[in-house]
mmCIF file of C-alpha atoms in Angstrom:
data_model
loop_
_atom_site.group_PDB
_atom_site.id
_atom_site.type_symbol
_atom_site.label_atom_id
_atom_site.label_comp_id
_atom_site.label_asym_id
_atom_site.label_seq_id
_atom_site.Cartn_x
_atom_site.Cartn_y
_atom_site.Cartn_z
ATOM 1 C CA MET A 1 0.000 0.000 0.000
ATOM 2 C CA LEU A 2 2.856 2.398 0.811
ATOM 3 C CA GLN A 3 4.462 1.572 -2.539
ATOM 4 C CA HIS A 4 1.120 2.247 -4.296
ATOM 5 C CA ARG A 5 0.886 5.725 -2.686
ATOM 6 C CA ALA A 6 4.460 6.534 -3.708
ATOM 7 C CA GLU A 7 3.734 5.470 -7.310
ATOM 8 C CA ARG A 8 0.559 7.586 -7.361
ATOM 9 C CA ALA A 9 2.406 10.633 -5.953
ATOM 10 C CA ALA A 10 5.198 10.177 -8.515
ATOM 11 C CA ALA A 11 2.633 9.927 -11.338
ATOM 12 C CA GLU A 12 0.853 13.082 -10.167
ATOM 13 C CA ALA A 13 4.170 14.957 -9.932
ATOM 14 C CA ALA A 14 5.116 13.814 -13.446
ATOM 15 C CA ARG A 15 1.700 14.884 -14.788
ATOM 16 C CA ALA A 16 1.956 18.312 -13.096
ATOM 17 C CA ALA A 17 5.454 18.783 -14.530
ATOM 18 C CA ALA A 18 4.208 17.809 -17.998
ATOM 19 C CA GLU A 19 1.285 20.265 -17.757
ATOM 20 C CA LYS A 20 3.612 23.033 -16.644
ATOM 21 C CA SER A 21 6.020 22.437 -19.536
ATOM 22 C CA ALA A 22 3.112 22.172 -22.010
ATOM 23 C CA LYS A 23 1.862 25.666 -21.134
ATOM 24 C CA PRO A 24 3.532 28.189 -23.387
ATOM 25 C CA GLU A 25 5.435 30.944 -21.675
ATOM 26 C CA PRO A 26 3.766 34.316 -22.054
ATOM 27 C CA PRO A 27 5.554 36.404 -24.665
ATOM 28 C CA LYS A 28 8.247 38.582 -23.227
ATOM 29 C CA ARG A 29 7.502 42.274 -23.489
ATOM 30 C CA THR A 30 10.231 43.742 -25.589
ATOM 31 C CA LYS A 31 10.688 47.454 -25.123
ATOM 32 C CA SER A 32 13.201 50.204 -25.405
ATOM 33 C CA GLU A 33 14.227 52.758 -22.863
ATOM 34 C CA LYS A 34 11.986 55.349 -24.544
ATOM 35 C CA GLY A 35 8.613 53.725 -23.874
ATOM 36 C CA ILE A 36 8.271 51.976 -27.241
ATOM 37 C CA ILE A 37 7.640 48.274 -27.730
ATOM 38 C CA VAL A 38 9.244 47.035 -30.952
ATOM 39 C CA GLU A 39 7.941 43.727 -32.321
ATOM 40 C CA GLY A 40 10.525 40.995 -31.820
ATOM 41 C CA LEU A 41 13.365 43.249 -30.692
ATOM 42 C CA SER A 42 14.561 43.844 -27.161
ATOM 43 C CA ASN A 43 16.420 46.937 -25.984
ATOM 44 C CA CYS A 44 16.997 48.216 -29.485
ATOM 45 C CA LEU A 45 17.977 51.799 -30.196
ATOM 46 C CA VAL A 46 14.839 53.880 -30.814
ATOM 47 C CA LYS A 47 14.591 57.430 -32.080
ATOM 48 C CA PHE A 48 11.549 59.529 -32.871
ATOM 49 C CA ALA A 49 11.201 60.831 -36.403
ATOM 50 C CA LYS A 50 11.507 64.605 -36.555
ATOM 51 C CA CYS A 51 9.259 64.758 -39.623
ATOM 52 C CA CYS A 52 6.123 63.835 -37.673
ATOM 53 C CA THR A 53 7.112 63.889 -33.939
ATOM 54 C CA PRO A 54 4.892 61.071 -32.617
ATOM 55 C CA VAL A 55 3.493 61.286 -29.087
ATOM 56 C CA PRO A 56 1.635 58.649 -27.027
ATOM 57 C CA GLY A 57 -1.841 58.216 -28.459
ATOM 58 C CA ASP A 58 -0.677 58.482 -32.072
ATOM 59 C CA GLU A 59 -0.749 55.310 -34.146
ATOM 60 C CA ILE A 60 2.906 54.528 -34.816
ATOM 61 C CA ILE A 61 5.130 52.325 -36.956
ATOM 62 C CA GLY A 62 8.885 51.760 -36.906
ATOM 63 C CA PHE A 63 11.424 51.883 -39.709
ATOM 64 C CA VAL A 64 14.557 49.767 -39.315
ATOM 65 C CA THR A 65 17.367 52.136 -40.274
ATOM 66 C CA ARG A 66 20.829 51.166 -41.407
ATOM 67 C CA GLY A 67 22.962 51.442 -38.301
ATOM 68 C CA PHE A 68 20.734 53.778 -36.252
ATOM 69 C CA GLY A 69 18.119 51.435 -34.775
ATOM 70 C CA VAL A 70 14.401 51.941 -35.295
ATOM 71 C CA SER A 71 12.968 55.306 -36.293
ATOM 72 C CA VAL A 72 9.398 55.687 -34.980
ATOM 73 C CA HIS A 73 6.887 57.560 -37.181
ATOM 74 C CA ARG A 74 3.205 58.380 -36.971
ATOM 75 C CA ARG A 75 1.323 56.053 -39.307
ATOM 76 C CA SER A 76 -0.158 59.122 -41.004
ATOM 77 C CA CYS A 77 3.300 60.565 -41.785
ATOM 78 C CA PRO A 78 3.738 61.318 -45.510
ATOM 79 C CA ASN A 79 7.231 59.785 -45.348
ATOM 80 C CA VAL A 80 5.738 56.438 -44.291
ATOM 81 C CA THR A 81 3.417 56.350 -47.289
ATOM 82 C CA ALA A 82 6.180 57.327 -49.709
ATOM 83 C CA SER A 83 8.644 54.805 -48.268
ATOM 84 C CA MET A 84 6.183 51.907 -48.280
ATOM 85 C CA GLU A 85 5.734 52.405 -52.018
ATOM 86 C CA LYS A 86 9.439 51.664 -52.556
ATOM 87 C CA ASP A 87 10.142 47.938 -52.965
ATOM 88 C CA ASP A 88 13.565 48.149 -51.307
ATOM 89 C CA GLU A 89 12.158 49.852 -48.168
ATOM 90 C CA TYR A 90 8.767 48.171 -47.710
ATOM 91 C CA GLY A 91 10.208 45.231 -45.749
ATOM 92 C CA ARG A 92 12.028 47.506 -43.317
ATOM 93 C CA TRP A 93 8.822 48.662 -41.589
ATOM 94 C CA ILE A 94 8.112 46.958 -38.269
ATOM 95 C CA ARG A 95 5.210 46.994 -35.816
ATOM 96 C CA THR A 96 5.684 49.257 -32.820
ATOM 97 C CA GLU A 97 3.413 50.390 -30.032
ATOM 98 C CA TRP A 98 3.499 52.633 -27.014
ATOM 99 C CA ASP A 99 4.378 50.993 -23.705
ATOM 100 C CA GLN A 100 1.362 51.907 -21.576
ATOM 101 C CA GLU A 101 3.246 51.178 -18.355
ATOM 102 C CA GLU A 102 5.907 53.848 -18.827
ATOM 103 C CA ARG A 103 5.484 57.616 -18.752
ATOM 104 C CA HIS A 104 7.886 59.810 -20.656
ATOM 105 C CA SER A 105 7.790 63.274 -22.124
ATOM 106 C CA PHE A 106 7.935 63.607 -25.884
ATOM 107 C CA THR A 107 8.702 66.526 -28.153
ATOM 108 C CA ALA A 108 5.830 67.757 -30.292
ATOM 109 C CA ALA A 109 6.196 70.427 -32.947
ATOM 110 C CA LEU A 110 3.449 72.990 -33.524
ATOM 111 C CA ARG A 111 2.845 75.491 -36.289
ATOM 112 C CA VAL A 112 0.794 78.527 -35.239
ATOM 113 C CA LEU A 113 -0.456 81.062 -37.803
ATOM 114 C CA VAL A 114 -1.171 84.469 -36.258
ATOM 115 C CA SER A 115 -1.962 88.092 -37.013
ATOM 116 C CA ASN A 116 0.974 89.842 -35.436
ATOM 117 C CA ARG A 117 0.362 92.290 -32.589
ATOM 118 C CA ILE A 118 2.207 93.624 -29.566
ATOM 119 C CA GLY A 119 2.152 91.070 -26.736
ATOM 120 C CA LEU A 120 1.022 88.144 -28.914
ATOM 121 C CA LEU A 121 4.131 86.040 -28.329
ATOM 122 C CA ALA A 122 3.875 86.631 -24.564
ATOM 123 C CA ASP A 123 0.209 85.533 -24.621
ATOM 124 C CA VAL A 124 1.052 82.326 -26.504
ATOM 125 C CA ILE A 125 3.978 81.511 -24.210
ATOM 126 C CA MET A 126 1.726 82.088 -21.173
ATOM 127 C CA VAL A 127 -0.463 79.164 -22.327
ATOM 128 C CA PHE A 128 2.548 76.837 -22.054
ATOM 129 C CA THR A 129 3.631 78.381 -18.754
ATOM 130 C CA ASN A 130 0.174 77.935 -17.205
ATOM 131 C CA MET A 131 0.132 74.284 -18.306
ATOM 132 C CA LYS A 132 3.666 73.818 -16.918
ATOM 133 C CA LEU A 133 4.948 72.696 -20.338
ATOM 134 C CA ASN A 134 8.521 73.263 -21.392
ATOM 135 C CA ILE A 135 9.133 74.992 -24.734
ATOM 136 C CA THR A 136 12.277 73.464 -26.246
ATOM 137 C CA GLU A 137 12.368 75.488 -29.456
ATOM 138 C CA LEU A 138 10.677 78.643 -30.720
ATOM 139 C CA ASN A 139 11.068 80.365 -34.079
ATOM 140 C CA THR A 140 8.988 82.955 -35.864
ATOM 141 C CA ARG A 141 8.641 83.871 -39.495
ATOM 142 C CA GLU A 142 6.982 87.092 -40.603
ATOM 143 C CA HIS A 143 5.003 87.072 -43.834
ATOM 144 C CA GLU A 144 3.259 89.893 -45.672
ATOM 145 C CA ASP A 145 0.309 91.837 -44.286
ATOM 146 C CA GLY A 146 1.227 91.331 -40.604
ATOM 147 C CA ILE A 147 0.792 87.549 -40.698
ATOM 148 C CA CYS A 148 3.386 85.455 -38.819
ATOM 149 C CA THR A 149 4.037 81.769 -38.320
ATOM 150 C CA LEU A 150 5.249 80.552 -34.937
ATOM 151 C CA PHE A 151 7.126 77.235 -34.850
ATOM 152 C CA ILE A 152 7.006 75.867 -31.313
ATOM 153 C CA SER A 153 8.468 72.610 -29.991
ATOM 154 C CA THR A 154 7.224 71.532 -26.586
ATOM 155 C CA GLU A 155 7.395 68.498 -24.326
ATOM 156 C CA VAL A 156 4.125 66.633 -23.713
ATOM 157 C CA SER A 157 3.266 63.311 -22.113
ATOM 158 C CA SER A 158 0.325 62.316 -24.314
ATOM 159 C CA LEU A 159 -1.797 63.127 -27.324
ATOM 160 C CA GLU A 160 -4.519 64.379 -24.961
ATOM 161 C CA GLN A 161 -2.125 66.893 -23.412
ATOM 162 C CA LEU A 162 -1.019 68.016 -26.882
ATOM 163 C CA ASP A 163 -4.643 68.471 -27.985
ATOM 164 C CA LEU A 164 -5.333 70.496 -24.836
ATOM 165 C CA VAL A 165 -2.436 72.905 -25.374
ATOM 166 C CA MET A 166 -3.366 73.301 -29.051
ATOM 167 C CA ASN A 167 -6.966 74.152 -28.119
ATOM 168 C CA ARG A 168 -5.813 76.702 -25.540
ATOM 169 C CA VAL A 169 -3.440 78.352 -28.022
ATOM 170 C CA ARG A 170 -6.330 78.579 -30.524
ATOM 171 C CA ARG A 171 -8.223 80.735 -27.990
ATOM 172 C CA VAL A 172 -5.455 83.352 -27.824
ATOM 173 C CA LYS A 173 -6.520 86.596 -29.493
ATOM 174 C CA SER A 174 -5.104 86.936 -33.064
ATOM 175 C CA VAL A 175 -4.355 83.198 -33.479
ATOM 176 C CA LYS A 176 -5.752 82.045 -36.808
ATOM 177 C CA GLU A 177 -4.662 78.396 -36.978
ATOM 178 C CA VAL A 178 -2.817 75.797 -34.873
ATOM 179 C CA SER A 179 -1.576 72.486 -36.258
ATOM 180 C CA ARG A 180 1.116 69.924 -35.689
ATOM 181 C CA ASN A 181 4.180 70.772 -37.730
ATOM 182 C CA THR A 182 4.807 67.692 -39.834
ATOM 183 C CA SER A 183 7.521 69.177 -41.988
ATOM 184 C CA THR A 184 11.182 69.700 -41.294
ATOM 185 C CA ASP A 185 10.580 73.466 -41.500
ATOM 186 C CA LYS A 186 11.381 74.912 -38.071
ATOM 187 C CA GLY A 187 11.065 78.495 -39.162
ATOM 188 C CA GLY A 188 14.776 79.250 -39.075
ATOM 189 C CA LYS A 189 16.485 81.396 -41.667
#
């Protein structure tokens, strides 16, 4: 009887071990230090494309560069569409997603069209100050008839925060239009 119990216990242990090894391990979350999960790659170098400046909440896709890691773009970026049409670059696009567990700040570029007036720049900057957002770059370009374009780069934590600052800038007197700057034009001379 004692031998029968030992055999039964050994059989149960073997069955439990077999069940444990039969269960597939959950996929390892592969992510970079910048809050991006890159399909199939772990701890790869990630940079954010300056042409479209993605922020959390944007749909994103990665481009495997030659020697510089993965460049993350917004899916709606014109450079993505143009590159995917090229046979030699199509296969270099890789799935990426935001890591929802990490919080980072990301640079977003804005283009603000205004009717120039005294104090306008101070009023626009006050929006960022009141929201406790850092402006990392600011350039202006004057056009004809008192119209100016402001190019502003700021740090935000999400698409919602970016939408909020854009809506508040729109309410500043003399602001005609606010959009994300998706070109490489930073307003410099």
